CSV table of C-alpha atoms and ligand atoms in Angstrom, one decimal:
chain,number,residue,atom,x,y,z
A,283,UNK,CA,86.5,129.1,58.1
A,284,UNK,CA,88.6,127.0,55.5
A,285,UNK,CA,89.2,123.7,56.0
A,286,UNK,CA,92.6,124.0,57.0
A,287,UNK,CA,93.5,122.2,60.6
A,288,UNK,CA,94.8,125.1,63.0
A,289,UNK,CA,98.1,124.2,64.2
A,290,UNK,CA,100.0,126.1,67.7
A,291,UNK,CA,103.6,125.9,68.6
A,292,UNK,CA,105.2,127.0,71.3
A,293,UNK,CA,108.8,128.1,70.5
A,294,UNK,CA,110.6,128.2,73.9
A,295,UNK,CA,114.0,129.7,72.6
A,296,UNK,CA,116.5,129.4,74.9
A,297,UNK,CA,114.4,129.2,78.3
A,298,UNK,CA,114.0,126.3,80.2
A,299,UNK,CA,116.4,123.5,82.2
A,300,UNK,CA,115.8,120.0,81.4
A,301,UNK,CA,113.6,119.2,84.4
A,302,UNK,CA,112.1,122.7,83.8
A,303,UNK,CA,111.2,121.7,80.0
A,304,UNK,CA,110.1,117.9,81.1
A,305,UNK,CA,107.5,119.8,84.0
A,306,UNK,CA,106.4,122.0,81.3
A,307,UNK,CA,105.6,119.3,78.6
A,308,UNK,CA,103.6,117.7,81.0
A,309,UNK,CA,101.6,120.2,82.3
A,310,UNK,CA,100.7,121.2,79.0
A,311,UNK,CA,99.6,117.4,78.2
A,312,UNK,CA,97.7,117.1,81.5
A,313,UNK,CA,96.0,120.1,81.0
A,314,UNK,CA,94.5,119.8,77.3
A,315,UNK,CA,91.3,117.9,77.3
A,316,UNK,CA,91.7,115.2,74.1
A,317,UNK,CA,89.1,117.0,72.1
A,318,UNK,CA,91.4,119.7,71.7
A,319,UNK,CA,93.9,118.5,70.1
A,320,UNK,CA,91.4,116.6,68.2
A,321,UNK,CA,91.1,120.0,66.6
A,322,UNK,CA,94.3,121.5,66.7
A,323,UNK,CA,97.9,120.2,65.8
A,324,UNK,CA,100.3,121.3,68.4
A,325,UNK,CA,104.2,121.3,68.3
A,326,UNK,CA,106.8,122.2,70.8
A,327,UNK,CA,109.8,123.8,70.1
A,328,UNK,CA,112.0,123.2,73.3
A,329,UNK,CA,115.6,124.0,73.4
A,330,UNK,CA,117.8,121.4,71.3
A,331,UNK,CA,119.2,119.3,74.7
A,332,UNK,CA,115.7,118.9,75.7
A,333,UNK,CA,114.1,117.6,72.6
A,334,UNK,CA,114.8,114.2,73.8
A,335,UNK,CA,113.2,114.5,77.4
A,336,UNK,CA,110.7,116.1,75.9
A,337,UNK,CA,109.7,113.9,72.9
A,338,UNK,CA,109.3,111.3,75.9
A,339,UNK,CA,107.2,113.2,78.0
A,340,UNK,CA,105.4,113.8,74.9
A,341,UNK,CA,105.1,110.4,72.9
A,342,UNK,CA,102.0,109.1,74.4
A,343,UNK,CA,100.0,111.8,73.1
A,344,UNK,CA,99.5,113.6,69.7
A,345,UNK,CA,101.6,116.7,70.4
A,346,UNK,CA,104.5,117.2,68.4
A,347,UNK,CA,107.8,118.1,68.5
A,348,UNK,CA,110.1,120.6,66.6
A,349,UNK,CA,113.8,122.0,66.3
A,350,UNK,CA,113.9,125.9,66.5
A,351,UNK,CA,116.5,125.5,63.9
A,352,UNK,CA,118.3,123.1,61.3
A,353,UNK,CA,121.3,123.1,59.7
A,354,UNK,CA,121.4,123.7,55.5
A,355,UNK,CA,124.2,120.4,54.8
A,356,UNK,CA,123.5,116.8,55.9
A,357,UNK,CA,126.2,115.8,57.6
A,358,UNK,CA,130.0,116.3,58.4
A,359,UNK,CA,132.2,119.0,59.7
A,360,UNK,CA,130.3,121.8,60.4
A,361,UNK,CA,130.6,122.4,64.4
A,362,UNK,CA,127.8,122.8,66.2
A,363,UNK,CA,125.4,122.5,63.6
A,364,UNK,CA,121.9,120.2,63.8
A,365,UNK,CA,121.2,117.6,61.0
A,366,UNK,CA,117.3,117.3,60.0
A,367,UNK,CA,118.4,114.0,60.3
A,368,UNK,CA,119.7,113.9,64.0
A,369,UNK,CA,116.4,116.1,64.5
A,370,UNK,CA,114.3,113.4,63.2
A,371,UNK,CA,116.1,111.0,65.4
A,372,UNK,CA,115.5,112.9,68.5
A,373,UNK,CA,112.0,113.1,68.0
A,374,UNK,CA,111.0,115.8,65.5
A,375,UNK,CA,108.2,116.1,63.2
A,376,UNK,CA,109.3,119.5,62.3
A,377,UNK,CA,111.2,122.1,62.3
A,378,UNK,CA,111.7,126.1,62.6
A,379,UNK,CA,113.1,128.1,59.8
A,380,UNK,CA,114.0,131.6,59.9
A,381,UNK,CA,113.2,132.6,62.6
A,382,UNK,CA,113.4,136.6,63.3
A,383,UNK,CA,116.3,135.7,65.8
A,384,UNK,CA,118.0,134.0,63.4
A,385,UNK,CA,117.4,135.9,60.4
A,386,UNK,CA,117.8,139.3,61.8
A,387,UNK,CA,120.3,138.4,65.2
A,388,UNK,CA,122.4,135.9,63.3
A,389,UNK,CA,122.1,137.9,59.9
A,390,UNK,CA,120.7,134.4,57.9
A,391,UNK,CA,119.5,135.0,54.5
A,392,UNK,CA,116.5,134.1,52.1
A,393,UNK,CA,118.8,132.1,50.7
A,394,UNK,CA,120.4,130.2,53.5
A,395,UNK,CA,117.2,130.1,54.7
A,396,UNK,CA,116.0,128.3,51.3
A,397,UNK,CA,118.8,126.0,51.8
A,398,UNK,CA,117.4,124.9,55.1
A,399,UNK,CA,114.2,124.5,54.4
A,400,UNK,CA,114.9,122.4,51.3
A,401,UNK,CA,117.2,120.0,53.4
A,402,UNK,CA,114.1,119.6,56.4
A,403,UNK,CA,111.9,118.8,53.5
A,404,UNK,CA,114.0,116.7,51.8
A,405,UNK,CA,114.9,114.7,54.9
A,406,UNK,CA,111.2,114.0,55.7
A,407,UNK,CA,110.8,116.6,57.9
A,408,UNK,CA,108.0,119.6,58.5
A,409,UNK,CA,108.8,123.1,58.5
A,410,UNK,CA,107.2,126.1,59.5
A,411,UNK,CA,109.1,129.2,57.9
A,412,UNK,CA,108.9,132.5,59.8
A,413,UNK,CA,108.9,135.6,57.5
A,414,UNK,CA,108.1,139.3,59.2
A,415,UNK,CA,109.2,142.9,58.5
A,416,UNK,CA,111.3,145.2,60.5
A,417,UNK,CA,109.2,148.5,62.2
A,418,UNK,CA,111.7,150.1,60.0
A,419,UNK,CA,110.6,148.5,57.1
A,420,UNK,CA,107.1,148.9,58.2
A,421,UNK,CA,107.1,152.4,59.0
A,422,UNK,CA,108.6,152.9,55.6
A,423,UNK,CA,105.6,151.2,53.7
A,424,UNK,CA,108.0,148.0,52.9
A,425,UNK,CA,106.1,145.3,54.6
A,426,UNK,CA,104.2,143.8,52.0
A,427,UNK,CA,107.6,143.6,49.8
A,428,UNK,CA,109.7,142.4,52.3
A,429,UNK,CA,107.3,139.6,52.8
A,430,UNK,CA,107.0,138.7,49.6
A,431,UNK,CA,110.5,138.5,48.9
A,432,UNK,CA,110.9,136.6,51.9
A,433,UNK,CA,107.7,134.0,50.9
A,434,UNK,CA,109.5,133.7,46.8
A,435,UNK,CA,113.2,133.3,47.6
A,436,UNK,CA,112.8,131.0,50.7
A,437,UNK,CA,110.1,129.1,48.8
A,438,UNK,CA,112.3,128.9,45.9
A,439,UNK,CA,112.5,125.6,44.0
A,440,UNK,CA,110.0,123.7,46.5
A,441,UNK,CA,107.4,122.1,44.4
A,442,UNK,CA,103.8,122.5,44.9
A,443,UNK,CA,103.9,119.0,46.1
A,444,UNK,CA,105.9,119.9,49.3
A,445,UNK,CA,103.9,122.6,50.4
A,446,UNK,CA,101.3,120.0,52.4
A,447,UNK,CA,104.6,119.6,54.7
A,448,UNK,CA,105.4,123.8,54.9
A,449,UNK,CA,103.9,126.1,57.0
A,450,UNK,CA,104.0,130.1,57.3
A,451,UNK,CA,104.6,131.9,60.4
A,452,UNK,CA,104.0,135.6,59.9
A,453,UNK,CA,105.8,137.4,62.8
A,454,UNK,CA,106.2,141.2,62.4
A,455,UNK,CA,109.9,141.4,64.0
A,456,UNK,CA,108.3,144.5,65.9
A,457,UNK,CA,105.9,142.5,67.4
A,458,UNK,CA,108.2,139.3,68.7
A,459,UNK,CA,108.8,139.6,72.6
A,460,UNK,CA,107.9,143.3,72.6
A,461,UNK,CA,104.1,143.2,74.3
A,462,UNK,CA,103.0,144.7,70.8
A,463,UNK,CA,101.0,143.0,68.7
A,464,UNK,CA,99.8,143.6,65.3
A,465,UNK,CA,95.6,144.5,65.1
A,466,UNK,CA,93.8,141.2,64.2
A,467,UNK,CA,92.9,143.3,60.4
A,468,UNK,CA,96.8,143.9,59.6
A,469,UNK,CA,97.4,140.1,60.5
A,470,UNK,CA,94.7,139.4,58.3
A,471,UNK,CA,95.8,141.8,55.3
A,472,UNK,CA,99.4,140.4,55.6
A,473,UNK,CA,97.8,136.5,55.9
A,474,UNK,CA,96.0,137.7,52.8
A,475,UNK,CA,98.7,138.7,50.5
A,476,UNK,CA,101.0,135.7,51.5
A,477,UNK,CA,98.2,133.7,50.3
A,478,UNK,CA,98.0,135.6,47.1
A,479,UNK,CA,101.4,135.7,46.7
A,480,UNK,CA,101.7,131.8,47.1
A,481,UNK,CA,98.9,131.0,44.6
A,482,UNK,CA,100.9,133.3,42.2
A,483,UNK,CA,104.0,131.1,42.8
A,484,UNK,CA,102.2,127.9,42.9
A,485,UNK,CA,98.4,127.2,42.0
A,486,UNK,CA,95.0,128.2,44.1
A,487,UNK,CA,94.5,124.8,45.3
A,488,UNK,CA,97.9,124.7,46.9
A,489,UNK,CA,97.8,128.0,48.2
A,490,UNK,CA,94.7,127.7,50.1
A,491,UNK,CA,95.6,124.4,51.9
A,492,UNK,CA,98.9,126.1,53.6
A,493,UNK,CA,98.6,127.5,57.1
A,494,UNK,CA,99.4,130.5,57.8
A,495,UNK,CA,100.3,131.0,61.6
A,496,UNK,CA,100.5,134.5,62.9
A,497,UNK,CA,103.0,135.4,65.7
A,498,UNK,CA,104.2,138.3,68.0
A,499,UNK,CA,103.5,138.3,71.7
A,500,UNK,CA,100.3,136.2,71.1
A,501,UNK,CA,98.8,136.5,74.9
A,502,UNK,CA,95.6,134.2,76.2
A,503,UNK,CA,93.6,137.7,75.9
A,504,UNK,CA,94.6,138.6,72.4
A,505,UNK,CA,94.6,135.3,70.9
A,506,UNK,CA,90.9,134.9,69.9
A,507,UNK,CA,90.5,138.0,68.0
A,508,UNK,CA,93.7,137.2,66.1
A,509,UNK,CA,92.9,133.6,65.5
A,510,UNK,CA,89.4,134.5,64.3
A,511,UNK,CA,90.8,135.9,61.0
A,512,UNK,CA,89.9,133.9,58.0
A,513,UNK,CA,93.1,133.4,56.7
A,514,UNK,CA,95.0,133.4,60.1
A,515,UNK,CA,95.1,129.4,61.2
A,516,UNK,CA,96.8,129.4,64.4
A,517,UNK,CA,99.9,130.9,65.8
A,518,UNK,CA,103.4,130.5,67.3
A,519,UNK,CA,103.9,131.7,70.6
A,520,UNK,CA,107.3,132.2,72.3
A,521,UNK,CA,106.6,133.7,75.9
A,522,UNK,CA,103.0,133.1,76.6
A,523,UNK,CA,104.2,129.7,75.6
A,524,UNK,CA,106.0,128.9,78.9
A,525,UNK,CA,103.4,129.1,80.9
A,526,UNK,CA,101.4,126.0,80.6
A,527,UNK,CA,98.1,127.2,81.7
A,528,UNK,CA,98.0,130.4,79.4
A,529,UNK,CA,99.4,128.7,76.3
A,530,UNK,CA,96.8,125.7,76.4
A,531,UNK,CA,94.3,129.0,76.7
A,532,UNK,CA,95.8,130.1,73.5
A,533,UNK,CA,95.3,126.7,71.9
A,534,UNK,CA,91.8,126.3,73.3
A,535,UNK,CA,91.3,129.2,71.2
A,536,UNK,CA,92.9,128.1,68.2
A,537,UNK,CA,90.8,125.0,68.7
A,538,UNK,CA,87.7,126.9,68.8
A,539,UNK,CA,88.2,128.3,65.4
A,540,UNK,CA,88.1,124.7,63.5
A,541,UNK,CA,84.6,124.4,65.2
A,542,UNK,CA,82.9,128.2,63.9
B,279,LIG,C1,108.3,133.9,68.7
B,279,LIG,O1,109.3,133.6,69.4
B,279,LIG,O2,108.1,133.3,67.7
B,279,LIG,C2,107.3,134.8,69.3
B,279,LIG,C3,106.3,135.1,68.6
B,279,LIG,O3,107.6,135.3,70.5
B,279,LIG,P1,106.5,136.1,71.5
B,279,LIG,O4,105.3,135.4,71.4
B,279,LIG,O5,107.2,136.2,72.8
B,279,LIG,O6,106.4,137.5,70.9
């Protein structure tokens, strides 16, 4: 196993009510033994009217807290928009990009997508960046491209200096919400050729120290296998990650990895 730290999020979308979200922090912190997330960096992704309750529920302990989304401009007129800024000042550490139910349900771009992640990072925050091909782009041999293009234009213009603060989630779109996940080998191929791709872009060194997160209906039984890929270093999990008890499973397992 590399060095690199496995990190888990849980992306909650747009599921929970305030009390709901509070409960489900808390489970998850009373639950997960401290030697866990000795080994694992954990974020949650709750709603953005929770992130508040929840960054309280979560500030005593090291689990972090991220927006599923950010706006690309700073500030000003631009209705019903989130600022990195106001995300840091609710509690964030990171913050989503492209998501597939952004990119593909609210037709966002590479390059809007670039545009966001440049303003996180410049702001001071994280970002995990979620790239993934279609099953019709699959099925017609496109995934590695797609990919690619996805990894170059979204990564455009960051420097190799900002990449300690970037993540990768690979999330086939076919595989997000749908009970199907990918086989621990493609994850692995696909983890592969990001990495490859991002040492082309940038330099070895920096390419091997970015995590690459794989996810797509992660489940407590599927997560081992997946996370035991060399170049797969945790995941982000959207429905398995409302239920407290199975998503601190999933982490367990993440966790587990560091230690092999
Ligand atoms: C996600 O929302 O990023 C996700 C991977 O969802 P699910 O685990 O439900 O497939």
């Amino acid at each position: 196993m590399p060095s690199r730290r496995p990190l888990v999020g849980g992306n909650w979308k747009m599921n929970t009510s305030r009390a709901e979200a509070q409960d489900l922090a808390g489970a998850v912190i009373t639950q997960l033994e401290p030697s866990i997330l000795q080994a694992c960096d954990v974020t949650l992704f709750p709603p953005f009217p929770w992130l508040t309750a929840v960054a309280e529920a979560t500030c005593s302990s090291p689990i972090g807290i991220g927006g599923q989304d950010v706006s690309d401009q700073s500030q000003g007129a631009f209705t019903g928009q989130t600022s990195a800024a106001m995300l840091i000042d609710a509690g964030c550490s990171t913050t989503l990009v492209g998501h597939s139910e952004r990119r593909h349900g609210l037709g966002e771009s590479n390059a809007i997508l670039n545009a966001k992640l440049r303003q996180a990072i410049s702001a001071g925050l994280e970002v995990m960046y979620c790239v993934g091909e279609t099953l019709s782009e699959r099925e017609s041999g496109q995934s590695e491209d797609v990919v690619a293009m996805q990894v170059k234009e979204g990564l455009d213009g960051v420097p190799a200096g900002d990449l300690d603060r970037i993540s990768i989630a690979y999330e086939p779109v076919w595989a997000i919400g749908t009970g199907r996940t990918a086989a621990a080998e493609d994850a692995q191929a696909m983890h592969c050729r990001i990495r490859a791709d991002l040492e082309n872009q940038y330099d070895a060194r920096s390419a091997k120290g970015v995590r690459i997160v794989y996810g797509g209906s992660v489940k407590p039984s599927n997560a081992e296998s997946i996370f035991a890929q060399p170049d797969v270093d945790g995941g982000l999990i959207g429905g398995a990650s409302l239920d407290a008890e199975g998503f601190v499973e999933i982490i367990r397992a993440a966790a587990s990895m560091s230690a092999s």
